[in-house]
């Protein structure tokens, strides 16, 4: 091994350590920020030394590499800076898909260059496998991005969808097999067809999955990209890729399971069954009626309460109401009202998303509580304010075994003495299920845009003086 | 060349490492952590650089060039959004502001 290669390998080794330590730090709130910086240093180190890699040759190739990093990195920097916090999930999907596409690209080049004299079927198989996974992660993530960004319809169904997908997958695998066992004598037409079908499979697999399940799917594709990158590391004989890729593959798989668990969904159900859908079971008839309330009355109710619990949902974030809600909270705290935020594990678009959004508005950590921590406190609360949340407070999850959300852990907002629901209209939630909480005797509906309603409440409380 | 079984051992150990890292993560960090691990597999950039570096035909160069653009997007974008999210956790950790 030459001196240059030794230096490069040492740099890769350090980078691998920085990635692992960085990820470990990201798993705890106090060290998380340092973690991403460490991992970033590892990335820069690994990238810089690669310019000296003996296999990187040719002036044109060097220029293309620099140009490519400038274009891809520049666009990603710009978009990553600009994106609103509410749109984070789809941006993660987008960047993840790009990584999957890159892994597939490495596979394509390897297979194009495969030399029958030296190629081994084992490495060819791994290259094909990595390309298949990378392609699926790429096109699947792009569909996930398009859906969350609102560029396409939420779900697409057609007859015998699963059989079509299965058939497509089988053909793709057969083509991959023929490439893997070609001994390096790769037919370019078969190669092209293989990639086209793998990409098509990623699209078709993601199309029927609904928006509520997207976080799990994005996380799954994230793990898949990691796996693909790890396989490419083996193909390229690059331990940094192998370690980073497989670590992410394993971590991502576990994270996917944790998310699915927090949402009370099985991963297999997410991928192969539609949510809610036409399950046939008639929903329990809703008793009672929707009872509206004026902001001024709601304001008085809150101002003279001793304990208020706020249940924010994604609707609050869409209305950009989190800053107003924090202002409202401060007013109430000044009046010696105990205010707590109750966060459902899947509030927002992904587990943890709502915490990010509240942190953005400046809400301090110590008044934000998890479901387990706060669920018993609703009984003692005078007012529960539900803003932009729906399914996560629907009591049918506890009571109606026929409901598609039955068994999902929910926030027991209905147990508070009074419930105020701030809601834009009368529509059902993300899952399309009627919310029995809204019809309960102790519930009042405050209709209006989240931000406007919060402003009116602030005004009402200030009026009291 | 990394020998077959050595590669297998690396895969096995890396998989356990990844599993251990995540096993005790609080729900509030799921999104940032997913974003962070998304950044880490941006290391694929190194792979695409090597792949493009020994590309010989225009077709290989084209594929390699696109791959480098995508990989750079993965790495840079992943870093920027993760850093932005975690920065907020830092400020809120200090308590009231």
XYZ file of C-alpha atoms in Angstrom:
562
model
C 0.000 0.000 0.000
C 1.447 3.346 -1.026
C 1.837 6.275 1.323
C -1.072 8.163 -0.255
C -3.403 5.226 0.138
C -2.304 4.826 3.780
C -3.127 8.452 4.532
C -6.495 8.090 2.778
C -7.320 4.957 4.744
C -6.409 6.631 8.023
C -8.698 9.543 7.094
C -11.542 7.118 6.273
C -10.966 5.369 9.577
C -11.215 8.634 11.506
C -14.296 9.600 9.514
C -15.964 6.294 10.416
C -15.271 6.916 14.112
C -16.634 10.476 13.860
C -19.817 9.180 12.189
C -20.477 6.623 14.901
C -19.669 8.972 17.790
C -21.671 11.743 16.087
C -24.735 9.537 15.695
C -24.425 8.398 19.277
C -24.415 12.020 20.426
C -27.409 12.824 18.233
C -29.407 10.286 20.223
C -29.427 12.551 23.294
C -30.882 16.095 23.398
C -27.973 17.634 25.291
C -25.232 16.478 22.923
C -27.218 16.298 19.691
C -25.898 19.533 18.239
C -22.271 18.534 18.771
C -23.025 15.187 17.153
C -23.985 16.594 13.778
C -20.913 18.844 13.769
C -18.613 15.893 14.445
C -20.232 13.845 11.736
C -19.892 16.842 9.438
C -16.164 17.061 10.112
C -15.864 13.372 9.276
C -17.661 13.948 5.991
C -15.439 16.854 4.957
C -12.320 14.882 5.869
C -13.377 11.836 3.868
C -14.366 13.947 0.876
C -11.172 15.999 0.783
C -8.770 13.044 0.913
C -10.712 11.276 -1.836
C -9.423 13.875 -4.307
C -5.997 12.243 -3.839
C -7.382 8.718 -4.340
C -5.249 6.882 -6.940
C -8.351 5.655 -8.740
C -9.529 9.192 -9.359
C -7.897 10.101 -12.647
C -8.248 12.385 -15.654
C -8.609 16.155 -15.785
C -12.140 15.952 -17.175
C -13.212 13.633 -14.386
C -11.728 15.955 -11.772
C -13.563 18.914 -13.236
C -16.802 16.941 -13.390
C -16.431 15.936 -9.728
C -15.872 19.522 -8.600
C -18.693 20.797 -10.789
C -21.024 18.061 -9.545
C -20.292 18.806 -5.886
C -20.778 22.515 -6.543
C -24.137 22.005 -8.283
C -25.566 19.330 -5.993
C -24.137 20.809 -2.814
C -25.096 24.354 -3.765
C -28.705 23.506 -4.571
C -29.058 21.409 -1.421
C -27.516 24.147 0.728
C -29.896 26.709 -0.716
C -33.001 24.542 -0.390
C -32.044 23.264 3.059
C -31.601 26.813 4.376
C -34.838 28.032 2.862
C -37.239 25.233 3.749
C -39.808 25.861 6.474
C -39.736 23.631 9.537
C -43.157 22.257 8.652
C -41.744 20.949 5.369
C -38.790 19.123 6.930
C -40.118 15.582 6.409
C -40.313 15.883 2.640
C -36.881 17.511 2.452
C -35.409 14.562 4.347
C -37.160 12.284 1.860
C -35.719 14.272 -1.028
C -32.115 14.248 0.212
C -32.408 10.598 1.149
C -33.682 9.731 -2.322
C -30.682 11.508 -3.823
C -28.362 9.301 -1.763
C -30.173 6.202 -2.997
C -29.864 7.420 -6.587
C -26.149 8.019 -6.079
C -25.685 4.455 -4.800
C -27.565 3.150 -7.826
C -25.330 5.274 -10.057
C -22.193 3.706 -8.573
C -23.701 0.305 -9.306
C -24.490 1.274 -12.877
C -20.902 2.385 -13.519
C -19.494 -0.755 -11.921
C -21.707 -2.984 -14.044
C -20.916 -1.006 -17.199
C -17.201 -1.444 -16.540
C -17.383 -5.060 -15.433
C -14.594 -7.034 -17.027
C -15.265 -10.765 -17.683
C -11.608 -11.488 -16.931
C -11.679 -10.244 -13.345
C -15.308 -9.880 -12.271
C -16.505 -12.180 -9.527
C -20.113 -13.239 -9.291
C -20.205 -12.429 -5.589
C -19.230 -8.797 -6.111
C -21.531 -8.555 -9.149
C -24.410 -9.862 -7.028
C -23.730 -7.305 -4.331
C -23.465 -4.535 -6.936
C -26.834 -5.585 -8.411
C -28.444 -5.826 -4.977
C -27.157 -2.404 -3.970
C -28.378 -0.941 -7.256
C -31.834 -2.459 -6.814
C -32.194 -1.145 -3.251
C -30.738 2.238 -4.168
C -33.083 2.641 -7.141
C -36.161 1.720 -5.130
C -35.111 4.110 -2.338
C -34.560 6.834 -4.949
C -37.872 6.656 -6.811
C -39.835 5.763 -3.670
C -38.451 8.758 -1.791
C -39.237 11.021 -4.727
C -42.868 9.888 -4.655
C -42.945 10.435 -0.883
C -41.531 13.913 -1.417
C -44.070 14.704 -4.139
C -46.946 13.530 -1.970
C -45.977 15.477 1.143
C -45.183 18.538 -0.932
C -48.701 18.310 -2.358
C -47.467 17.788 -5.920
C -49.583 14.694 -6.433
C -52.697 12.957 -5.162
C -52.498 11.429 -1.735
C -53.026 7.843 -2.723
C -53.367 5.940 -5.968
C -55.103 2.616 -6.170
C -55.824 0.327 -9.080
C -57.149 -3.218 -9.330
C -54.831 -6.094 -8.430
C -52.224 -3.526 -7.412
C -50.313 -5.878 -5.164
C -50.111 -8.570 -7.815
C -48.833 -6.075 -10.371
C -46.208 -4.896 -7.881
C -45.235 -8.435 -7.014
C -44.920 -9.357 -10.683
C -42.841 -6.277 -11.415
C -40.592 -7.059 -8.482
C -40.138 -10.656 -9.620
C -39.170 -9.609 -13.152
C -36.739 -7.018 -11.760
C -35.105 -9.611 -9.542
C -34.805 -12.058 -12.456
C -33.131 -9.403 -14.598
C -30.835 -8.592 -11.677
C -30.010 -12.259 -11.311
C -29.068 -12.540 -14.965
C -26.756 -9.544 -14.509
C -25.269 -10.955 -11.320
C -24.531 -14.318 -12.908
C -23.302 -12.878 -16.201
C -19.700 -13.281 -15.105
C -19.044 -9.673 -16.055
C -20.337 -9.990 -19.618
C -23.063 -7.404 -19.036
C -25.702 -6.793 -21.680
C -26.350 -3.053 -21.703
C -29.976 -3.449 -22.739
C -30.682 -5.790 -19.833
C -28.871 -3.343 -17.558
C -31.037 -0.425 -18.709
C -34.229 -2.473 -18.385
C -33.190 -3.593 -14.893
C -32.770 -0.016 -13.692
C -35.993 1.160 -15.341
C -38.015 -1.601 -13.680
C -36.353 -1.089 -10.301
C -37.235 2.606 -10.438
C -40.794 1.815 -11.544
C -41.170 -0.616 -8.652
C -40.158 2.077 -6.155
C -42.840 4.372 -7.579
C -45.598 1.766 -7.623
C -44.757 0.544 -4.149
C -45.079 4.036 -2.668
C -48.159 5.222 -4.609
C -50.836 3.513 -2.495
C -49.350 4.601 0.841
C -51.244 7.398 2.558
C -49.788 10.587 3.959
C -50.209 9.553 7.596
C -47.901 6.596 7.056
C -45.269 8.563 5.149
C -42.863 9.080 8.090
C -42.501 5.346 8.511
C -41.946 4.926 4.785
C -39.376 7.728 4.613
C -37.538 6.196 7.549
C -37.623 2.814 5.825
C -36.156 4.261 2.619
C -33.538 5.980 4.732
C -32.494 2.599 6.110
C -32.553 1.103 2.618
C -30.281 3.823 1.256
C -27.880 3.117 4.098
C -27.880 -0.550 3.152
C -27.310 0.264 -0.522
C -24.404 2.543 0.394
C -22.917 -0.210 2.545
C -23.090 -2.673 -0.359
C -21.442 -0.138 -2.649
C -18.650 0.165 -0.105
C -17.940 -3.519 -0.564
C -18.045 -3.196 -4.352
C -15.650 -0.245 -4.286
C -13.499 -1.791 -1.568
C -14.145 1.246 0.607
C -14.537 0.541 4.340
C -15.819 4.079 5.135
C -18.848 3.483 2.906
C -19.332 -0.006 4.289
C -19.340 1.059 7.932
C -21.328 4.290 7.570
C -23.836 2.613 5.261
C -24.480 -0.432 7.406
C -24.607 1.581 10.642
C -27.303 3.770 9.086
C -29.025 0.713 7.642
C -29.292 -0.887 11.081
C -30.067 2.331 12.947
C -32.657 3.284 10.335
C -34.351 -0.100 10.556
C -34.684 0.214 14.325
C -35.863 3.815 14.015
C -38.498 2.701 11.509
C -39.749 0.118 13.992
C -39.821 2.673 16.817
C -41.807 5.102 14.692
C -44.248 2.454 13.574
C -44.698 1.453 17.195
C -45.313 5.048 18.274
C -48.039 5.214 15.632
C -49.389 1.796 16.531
C -48.891 0.563 12.964
C -47.226 -2.592 11.735
C -44.607 -1.979 9.068
C -46.105 -4.722 6.908
C -49.514 -3.046 7.191
C -48.040 0.286 6.198
C -46.532 -1.195 3.063
C -49.209 -3.605 1.996
C -52.520 -2.448 3.451
C -54.287 0.824 2.995
C -55.084 2.893 6.042
C -58.717 3.196 7.053
C -59.872 2.533 3.553
C -63.193 0.784 3.017
C -62.871 -1.572 5.948
C -66.617 -2.051 5.705
C -67.236 -1.670 9.403
C -69.773 1.038 10.056
C -68.496 3.690 12.415
C -70.364 4.055 15.673
C -73.060 6.696 15.296
C -72.004 9.976 16.828
C -74.257 11.266 19.585
C -74.564 14.891 20.624
C -73.848 17.934 18.566
C -71.070 20.366 17.791
C -71.292 23.314 20.172
C -69.535 26.485 19.064
C -67.987 29.012 21.451
C -66.852 32.616 21.024
C -63.186 33.488 21.534
C -64.084 35.960 24.290
C -65.855 33.270 26.335
C -63.063 30.808 25.745
C -60.548 33.433 26.838
C -62.373 33.972 30.132
C -62.579 30.245 30.693
C -58.813 29.935 30.312
C -57.867 33.077 32.219
C -59.659 31.886 35.354
C -58.513 28.286 35.146
C -55.823 26.949 37.418
C -54.503 24.373 34.984
C -54.539 24.414 31.189
C -53.159 21.711 28.912
C -52.507 22.563 25.289
C -52.648 19.762 22.712
C -51.058 20.997 19.488
C -51.291 19.147 16.195
C -50.024 19.528 12.693
C -52.884 21.938 11.925
C -51.328 24.436 14.336
C -48.065 24.275 12.424
C -49.785 24.696 9.067
C -51.522 27.814 10.369
C -48.138 29.003 11.733
C -49.920 29.530 15.049
C -47.139 28.245 17.333
C -45.761 31.738 18.004
C -49.203 33.082 18.948
C -49.834 30.048 21.106
C -46.596 30.698 22.961
C -47.629 34.333 23.449
C -50.973 33.111 24.807
C -49.154 30.696 27.092
C -46.980 33.467 28.515
C -50.077 35.578 29.233
C -51.656 32.692 31.099
C -48.485 31.963 33.057
C -48.414 35.623 34.081
C -51.894 35.084 35.519
C -50.576 32.125 37.529
C -52.266 29.547 35.375
C -50.284 26.316 35.138
C -49.830 25.639 31.427
C -48.493 22.417 29.976
C -48.086 21.177 26.440
C -49.068 17.591 25.680
C -47.348 16.096 22.665
C -48.578 12.938 21.052
C -45.741 10.794 19.654
C -46.970 11.341 16.106
C -48.119 14.935 16.413
C -46.877 16.762 13.357
C -45.757 14.717 10.428
C -43.233 12.511 12.220
C -42.367 11.550 15.755
C -40.554 14.492 17.272
C -41.648 16.926 14.568
C -43.936 18.896 16.895
C -41.133 19.331 19.439
C -39.010 20.887 16.719
C -41.827 23.242 15.745
C -42.510 24.326 19.339
C -38.792 24.776 19.963
C -38.728 27.048 16.925
C -41.395 29.244 18.530
C -39.362 29.435 21.749
C -41.496 27.230 23.991
C -39.184 25.977 26.741
C -38.498 22.306 27.131
C -39.723 21.880 30.676
C -43.407 22.589 29.971
C -43.607 20.112 27.088
C -44.694 16.614 28.074
C -44.950 13.230 26.389
C -48.101 11.196 26.245
C -47.051 8.904 29.082
C -46.050 11.770 31.324
C -49.200 13.822 30.992
C -52.074 11.498 30.243
C -53.095 11.173 33.892
C -53.091 14.930 34.343
C -56.009 15.654 32.031
C -58.368 14.615 34.815
C -57.129 17.506 36.940
C -57.035 20.078 34.131
C -59.690 22.768 33.943
C -59.263 23.375 30.254
C -57.712 21.309 27.488
C -57.094 23.267 24.304
C -56.877 21.142 21.191
C -55.418 23.117 18.320
C -55.039 21.534 14.914
C -55.005 18.030 16.344
C -57.660 15.481 15.586
C -57.047 11.735 15.441
C -54.622 11.807 18.366
C -57.401 12.924 20.740
C -60.203 10.795 19.291
C -61.632 8.664 22.110
C -62.863 5.984 19.688
C -59.283 4.712 19.738
C -60.069 3.569 23.270
C -63.697 2.579 22.884
C -64.564 1.356 19.385
C -62.828 -1.876 18.354
C -64.119 -1.467 14.783
C -62.403 1.848 14.289
C -59.259 1.775 12.137
C -57.426 3.728 14.819
C -58.574 1.415 17.631
C -55.712 0.653 19.989
C -53.666 3.683 19.007
C -52.476 5.441 22.173
C -54.265 8.790 22.417
C -54.126 11.857 24.610
C -57.070 11.770 27.027
C -58.112 15.359 26.375
C -61.746 14.304 26.791
C -61.128 13.799 30.521
C -60.479 17.497 31.137
C -63.316 19.487 32.701
C -63.629 21.629 29.602
C -62.271 21.055 26.137
C -61.845 23.816 23.584
C -61.164 22.649 20.063
C -59.689 25.231 17.722
C -60.457 24.042 14.240
C -60.733 25.589 10.828
C -63.763 23.693 9.587
C -65.975 20.755 10.280
C -64.015 18.183 8.253
C -62.748 14.885 9.588
C -59.080 14.286 10.431
C -56.215 12.940 8.360
C -57.588 9.435 8.635
C -61.093 10.557 7.667
C -62.609 9.327 10.927
C -65.273 11.288 12.803
C -63.944 12.560 16.116
C -66.287 11.782 18.998
C -64.460 14.246 21.229
C -65.872 17.139 19.208
C -69.417 16.034 20.074
C -68.788 15.485 23.773
C -70.799 17.451 26.370
C -67.741 19.190 27.791
C -66.383 20.225 24.375
C -66.774 23.597 22.713
C -65.689 24.331 19.170
C -63.796 27.532 18.401
C -63.927 27.760 14.624
C -61.317 29.644 12.709
C -57.782 29.699 11.434
C -55.375 28.669 14.207
C -53.352 31.863 14.179
C -56.424 34.103 14.096
C -58.141 32.164 16.871
C -55.033 32.378 19.045
C -54.835 36.143 18.450
C -58.480 36.514 19.470
C -57.851 34.528 22.636
C -54.861 36.734 23.470
C -57.029 39.785 22.885
C -59.812 38.359 25.055
C -57.463 37.666 27.958
C -55.854 41.099 27.701
C -59.363 42.647 27.835
C -59.907 41.057 31.244
C -56.788 42.879 32.312
C -9.474 -6.140 -1.669
C -11.398 -6.723 1.551
C -11.672 -10.500 1.886
C -15.150 -12.018 1.934
C -15.301 -12.996 5.591
C -13.638 -9.807 6.804
C -16.344 -7.895 4.941
C -18.969 -10.046 6.600
C -17.513 -9.286 10.037
C -17.454 -5.555 9.284
C -21.110 -5.729 8.217
C -22.081 -7.641 11.335
C -20.273 -5.330 13.757
C -21.489 -2.185 12.003
C -25.066 -3.471 12.149
C -24.858 -4.053 15.897
C -23.258 -0.647 16.370
C -26.104 1.054 14.512
C -28.684 -0.869 16.508
C -27.050 -0.006 19.833
C -26.758 3.694 19.021
C -30.476 4.097 18.442
C -31.830 1.754 21.069
C -32.442 4.369 23.775
C -33.374 7.432 21.778
C -36.279 9.590 23.063
C -39.245 10.165 20.747
C -38.516 13.890 20.498
C -35.284 13.135 18.678
C -36.722 10.717 16.113
C -37.008 13.311 13.379
C -33.600 14.952 13.883
C -31.942 11.558 14.240
C -33.506 10.253 11.065
C -32.236 13.383 9.380
C -28.802 12.885 10.936
C -28.506 9.296 9.785
C -29.696 10.477 6.384
C -26.702 12.822 6.386
C -24.284 10.060 7.385
C -25.115 7.916 4.379
C -24.181 10.972 2.338
C -20.719 9.364 2.557
C -21.854 7.776 -0.705
C -20.347 10.984 -2.146
C -16.884 9.467 -1.643
C -18.006 6.405 -3.582
C -19.405 8.437 -6.445
C -16.173 10.452 -6.642
C -14.146 7.269 -7.020
C -16.644 5.852 -9.517
C -16.583 9.006 -11.630
C -12.812 9.209 -11.139
C -12.216 6.061 -13.136
C -15.029 6.541 -15.623
C -13.693 5.970 -19.120
C -16.577 6.457 -21.570
C -18.913 9.459 -21.955
C -21.823 7.308 -20.744
C -19.952 6.362 -17.571
C -18.971 9.978 -17.069
C -22.581 11.097 -17.444
C -23.863 8.539 -14.952
C -20.999 9.349 -12.576
C -21.598 13.075 -12.875
C -25.290 12.708 -12.029
C -24.371 10.403 -9.148
C -21.929 12.989 -7.737
C -24.597 15.714 -7.938
C -27.118 13.489 -6.137
C -24.621 12.395 -3.492
C -23.476 15.970 -2.815
C -27.140 16.911 -2.417
C -27.619 14.107 0.079
C -24.598 15.091 2.157
C -24.993 18.877 2.126
C -28.792 18.922 2.366
C -28.758 16.331 5.120
C -26.277 18.381 7.111
C -28.061 21.705 6.691
C -31.511 20.511 7.744
C -30.200 18.422 10.651
C -28.127 21.303 11.937
C -31.082 23.686 11.675
C -33.315 21.348 13.665
C -30.765 20.636 16.364
C -29.857 24.290 16.730
C -33.373 24.900 18.058
C -32.992 22.186 20.627
C -29.910 23.967 21.839
C -31.677 27.279 22.414
C -34.684 25.716 24.098
C -32.455 23.647 26.347
C -31.200 26.799 27.965
C -34.770 27.278 29.150
C -36.812 30.425 28.812
C -35.741 33.139 26.449
